[in-house]
PDB file of C-alpha atoms in Angstrom:
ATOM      1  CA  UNK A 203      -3.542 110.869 -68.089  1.00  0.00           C
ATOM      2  CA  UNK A 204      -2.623 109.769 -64.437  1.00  0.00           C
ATOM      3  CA  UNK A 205      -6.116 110.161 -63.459  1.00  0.00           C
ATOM      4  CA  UNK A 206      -7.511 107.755 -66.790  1.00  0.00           C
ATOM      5  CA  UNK A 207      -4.210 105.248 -65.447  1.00  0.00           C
ATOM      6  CA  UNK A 208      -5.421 105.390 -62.102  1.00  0.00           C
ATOM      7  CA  UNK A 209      -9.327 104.078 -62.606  1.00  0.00           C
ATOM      8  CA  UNK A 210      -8.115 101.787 -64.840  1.00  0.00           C
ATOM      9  CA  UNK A 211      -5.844  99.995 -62.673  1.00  0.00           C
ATOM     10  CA  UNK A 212      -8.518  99.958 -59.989  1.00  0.00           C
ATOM     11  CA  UNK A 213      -7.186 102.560 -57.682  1.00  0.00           C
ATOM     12  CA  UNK A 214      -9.753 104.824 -55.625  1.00  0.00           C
ATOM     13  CA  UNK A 215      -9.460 108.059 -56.949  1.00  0.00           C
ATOM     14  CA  UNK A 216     -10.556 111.473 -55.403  1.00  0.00           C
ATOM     15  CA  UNK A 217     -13.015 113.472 -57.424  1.00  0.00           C
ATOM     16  CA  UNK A 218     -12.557 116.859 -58.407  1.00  0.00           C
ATOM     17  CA  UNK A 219     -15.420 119.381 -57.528  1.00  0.00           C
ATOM     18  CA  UNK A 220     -16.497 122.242 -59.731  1.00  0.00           C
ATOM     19  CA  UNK A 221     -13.869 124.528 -58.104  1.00  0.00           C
ATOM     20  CA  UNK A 222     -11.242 121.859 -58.900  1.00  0.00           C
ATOM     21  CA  UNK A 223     -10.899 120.552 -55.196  1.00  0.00           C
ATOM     22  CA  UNK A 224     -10.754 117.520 -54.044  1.00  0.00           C
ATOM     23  CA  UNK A 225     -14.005 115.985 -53.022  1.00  0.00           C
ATOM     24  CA  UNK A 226     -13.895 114.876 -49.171  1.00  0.00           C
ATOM     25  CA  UNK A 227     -15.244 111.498 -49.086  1.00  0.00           C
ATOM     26  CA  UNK A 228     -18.910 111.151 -46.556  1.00  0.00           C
ATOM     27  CA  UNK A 229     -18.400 109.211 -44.239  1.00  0.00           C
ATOM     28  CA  UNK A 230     -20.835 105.886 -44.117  1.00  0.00           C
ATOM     29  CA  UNK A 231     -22.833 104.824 -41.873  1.00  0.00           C
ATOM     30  CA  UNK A 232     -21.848 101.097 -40.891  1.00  0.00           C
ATOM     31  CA  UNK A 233     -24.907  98.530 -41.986  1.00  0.00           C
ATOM     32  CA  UNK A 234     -23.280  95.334 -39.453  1.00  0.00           C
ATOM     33  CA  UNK A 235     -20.645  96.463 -36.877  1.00  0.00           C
ATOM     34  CA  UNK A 236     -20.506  93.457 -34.414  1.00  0.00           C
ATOM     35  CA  UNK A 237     -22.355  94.753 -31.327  1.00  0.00           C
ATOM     36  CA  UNK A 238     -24.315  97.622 -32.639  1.00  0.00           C
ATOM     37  CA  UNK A 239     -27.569  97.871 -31.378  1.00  0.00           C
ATOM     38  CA  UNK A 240     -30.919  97.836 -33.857  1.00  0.00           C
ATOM     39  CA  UNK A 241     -33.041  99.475 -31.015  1.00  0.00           C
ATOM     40  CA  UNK A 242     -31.953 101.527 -28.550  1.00  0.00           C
ATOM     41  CA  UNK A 243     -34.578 101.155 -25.602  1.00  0.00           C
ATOM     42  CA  UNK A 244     -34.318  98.142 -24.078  1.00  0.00           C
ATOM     43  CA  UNK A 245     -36.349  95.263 -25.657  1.00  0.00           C
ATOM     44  CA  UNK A 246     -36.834  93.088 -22.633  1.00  0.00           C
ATOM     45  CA  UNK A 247     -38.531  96.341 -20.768  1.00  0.00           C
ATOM     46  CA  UNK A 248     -40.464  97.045 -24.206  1.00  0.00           C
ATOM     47  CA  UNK A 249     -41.754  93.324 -23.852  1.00  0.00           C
ATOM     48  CA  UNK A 250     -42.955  94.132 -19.968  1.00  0.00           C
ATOM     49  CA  UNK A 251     -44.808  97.141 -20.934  1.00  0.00           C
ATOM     50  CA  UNK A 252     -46.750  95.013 -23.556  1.00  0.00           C
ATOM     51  CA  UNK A 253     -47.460  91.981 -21.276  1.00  0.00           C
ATOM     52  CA  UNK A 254     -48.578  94.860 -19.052  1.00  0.00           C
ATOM     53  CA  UNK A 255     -51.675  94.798 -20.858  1.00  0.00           C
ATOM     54  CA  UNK A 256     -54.367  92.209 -20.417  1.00  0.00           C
ATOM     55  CA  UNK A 257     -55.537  91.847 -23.562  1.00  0.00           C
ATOM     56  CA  UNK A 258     -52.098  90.780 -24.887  1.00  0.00           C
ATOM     57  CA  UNK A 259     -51.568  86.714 -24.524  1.00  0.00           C
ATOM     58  CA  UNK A 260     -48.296  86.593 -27.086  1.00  0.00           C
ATOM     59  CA  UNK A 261     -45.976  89.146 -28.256  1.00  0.00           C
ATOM     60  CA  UNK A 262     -43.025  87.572 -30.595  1.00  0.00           C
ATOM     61  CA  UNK A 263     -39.541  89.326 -30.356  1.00  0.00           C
ATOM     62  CA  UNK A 264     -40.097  90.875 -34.244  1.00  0.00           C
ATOM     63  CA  UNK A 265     -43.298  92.818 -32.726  1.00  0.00           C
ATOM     64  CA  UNK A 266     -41.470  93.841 -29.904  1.00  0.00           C
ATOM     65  CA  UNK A 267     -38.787  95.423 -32.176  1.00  0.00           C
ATOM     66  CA  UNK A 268     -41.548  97.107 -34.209  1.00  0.00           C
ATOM     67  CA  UNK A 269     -42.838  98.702 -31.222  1.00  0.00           C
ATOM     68  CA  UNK A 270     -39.550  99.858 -29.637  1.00  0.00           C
ATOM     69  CA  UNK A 271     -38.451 101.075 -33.178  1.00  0.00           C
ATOM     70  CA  UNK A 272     -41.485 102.842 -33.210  1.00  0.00           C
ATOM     71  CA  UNK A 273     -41.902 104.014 -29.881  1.00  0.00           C
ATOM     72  CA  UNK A 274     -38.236 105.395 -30.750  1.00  0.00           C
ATOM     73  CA  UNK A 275     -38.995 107.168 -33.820  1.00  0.00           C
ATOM     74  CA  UNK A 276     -42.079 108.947 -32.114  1.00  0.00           C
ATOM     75  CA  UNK A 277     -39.870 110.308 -29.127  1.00  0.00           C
ATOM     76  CA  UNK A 278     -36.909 111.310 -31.778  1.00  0.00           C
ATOM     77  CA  UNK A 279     -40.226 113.327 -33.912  1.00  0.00           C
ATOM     78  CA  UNK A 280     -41.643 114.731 -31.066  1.00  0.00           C
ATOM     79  CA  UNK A 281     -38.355 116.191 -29.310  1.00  0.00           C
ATOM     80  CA  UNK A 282     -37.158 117.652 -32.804  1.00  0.00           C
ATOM     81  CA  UNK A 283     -40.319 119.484 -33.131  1.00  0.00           C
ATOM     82  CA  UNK A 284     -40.442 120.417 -29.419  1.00  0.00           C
ATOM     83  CA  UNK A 285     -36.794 121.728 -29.767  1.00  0.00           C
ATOM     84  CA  UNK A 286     -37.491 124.081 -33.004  1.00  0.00           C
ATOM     85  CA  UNK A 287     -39.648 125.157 -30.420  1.00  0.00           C
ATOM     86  CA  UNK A 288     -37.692 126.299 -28.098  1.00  0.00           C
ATOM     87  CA  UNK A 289     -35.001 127.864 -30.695  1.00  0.00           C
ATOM     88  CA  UNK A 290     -37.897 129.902 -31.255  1.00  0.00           C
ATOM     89  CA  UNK A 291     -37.497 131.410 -27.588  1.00  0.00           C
ATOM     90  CA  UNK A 292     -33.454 131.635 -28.492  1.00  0.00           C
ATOM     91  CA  UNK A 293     -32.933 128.578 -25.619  1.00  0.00           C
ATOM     92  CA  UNK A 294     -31.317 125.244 -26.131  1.00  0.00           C
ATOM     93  CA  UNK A 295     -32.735 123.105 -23.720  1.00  0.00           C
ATOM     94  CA  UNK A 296     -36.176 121.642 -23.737  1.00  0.00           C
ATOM     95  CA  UNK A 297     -38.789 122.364 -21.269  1.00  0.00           C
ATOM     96  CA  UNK A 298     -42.356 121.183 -20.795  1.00  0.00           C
ATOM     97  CA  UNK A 299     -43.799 124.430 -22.574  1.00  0.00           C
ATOM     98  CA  UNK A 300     -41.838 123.315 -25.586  1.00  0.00           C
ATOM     99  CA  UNK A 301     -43.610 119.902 -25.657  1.00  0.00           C
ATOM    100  CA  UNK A 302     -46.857 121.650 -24.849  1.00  0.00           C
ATOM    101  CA  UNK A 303     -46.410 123.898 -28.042  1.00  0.00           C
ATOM    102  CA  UNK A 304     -45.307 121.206 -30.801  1.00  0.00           C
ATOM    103  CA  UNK A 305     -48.061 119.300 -29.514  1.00  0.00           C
ATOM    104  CA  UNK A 306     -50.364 122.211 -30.578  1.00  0.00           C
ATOM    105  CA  UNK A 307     -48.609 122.960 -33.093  1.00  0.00           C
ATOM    106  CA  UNK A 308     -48.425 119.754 -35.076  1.00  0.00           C
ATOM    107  CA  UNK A 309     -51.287 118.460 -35.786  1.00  0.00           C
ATOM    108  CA  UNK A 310     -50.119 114.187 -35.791  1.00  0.00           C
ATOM    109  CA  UNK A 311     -49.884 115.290 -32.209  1.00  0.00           C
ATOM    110  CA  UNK A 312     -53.279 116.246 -31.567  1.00  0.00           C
ATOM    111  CA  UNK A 313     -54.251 113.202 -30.259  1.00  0.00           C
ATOM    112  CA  UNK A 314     -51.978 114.273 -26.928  1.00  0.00           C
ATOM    113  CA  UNK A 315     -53.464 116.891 -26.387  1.00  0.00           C
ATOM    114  CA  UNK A 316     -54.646 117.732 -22.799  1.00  0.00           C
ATOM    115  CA  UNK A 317     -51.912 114.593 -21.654  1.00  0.00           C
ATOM    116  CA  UNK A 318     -49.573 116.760 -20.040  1.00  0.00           C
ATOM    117  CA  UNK A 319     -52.067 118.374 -17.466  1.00  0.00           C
TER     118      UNK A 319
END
């Protein structure tokens, strides 16, 4: 009856689980906190790489995002598959014959292959 009085009257409730417990509440992740980043690698350094290249004239900031959101989705891929890896050989930090493997071993990598020699 409290519970029906409660969610009526607009109070946040807990759920119950199947074992009658109290459902912890997720925490969420925050869509606009005032000086949270978008990218994490620096944009104006993301911008220099591309001018690097002489067949770029213009690069607007929303394809420079796009690249440095890309560039940081590749790295977060590659090092997950490069650290299951080296759980395999019961270590927790990374080394070069961990990249070498996921490289080999996935094949959207394939096109590095033979980069790391």
């Amino acid at each position: 009856m409290a519970a029906a009085a409660a969610a009526g009257s607009g109070t946040p409730r807990e759920e119950e689980g199947p074992a009658g417990e109290a459902a912890a509440s997720q925490p969420q992740a925050p869509t606009s906190v005032p000086g949270a980043r978008l990218s994490r690698l620096p944009l104006a350094r993301v911008k220099a790489l591309v001018k690097a290249d002489p067949d770029v004239t213009l690069a607007g900031q929303e394809a420079i995002f796009i690249l440095a959101r890309a560039a940081e989705l590749f790295v977060e891929t590659i090092a997950k598959d490069a650290y299951c890896c080296a759980q395999q050989g019961k270590r927790k930090t990374l080394q070069r014959r961990d990249l070498d493997n996921a490289i080999e071993a996935v094949d959207e990598f394939a096109f590095l292959e033979g980069t790391l020699d």
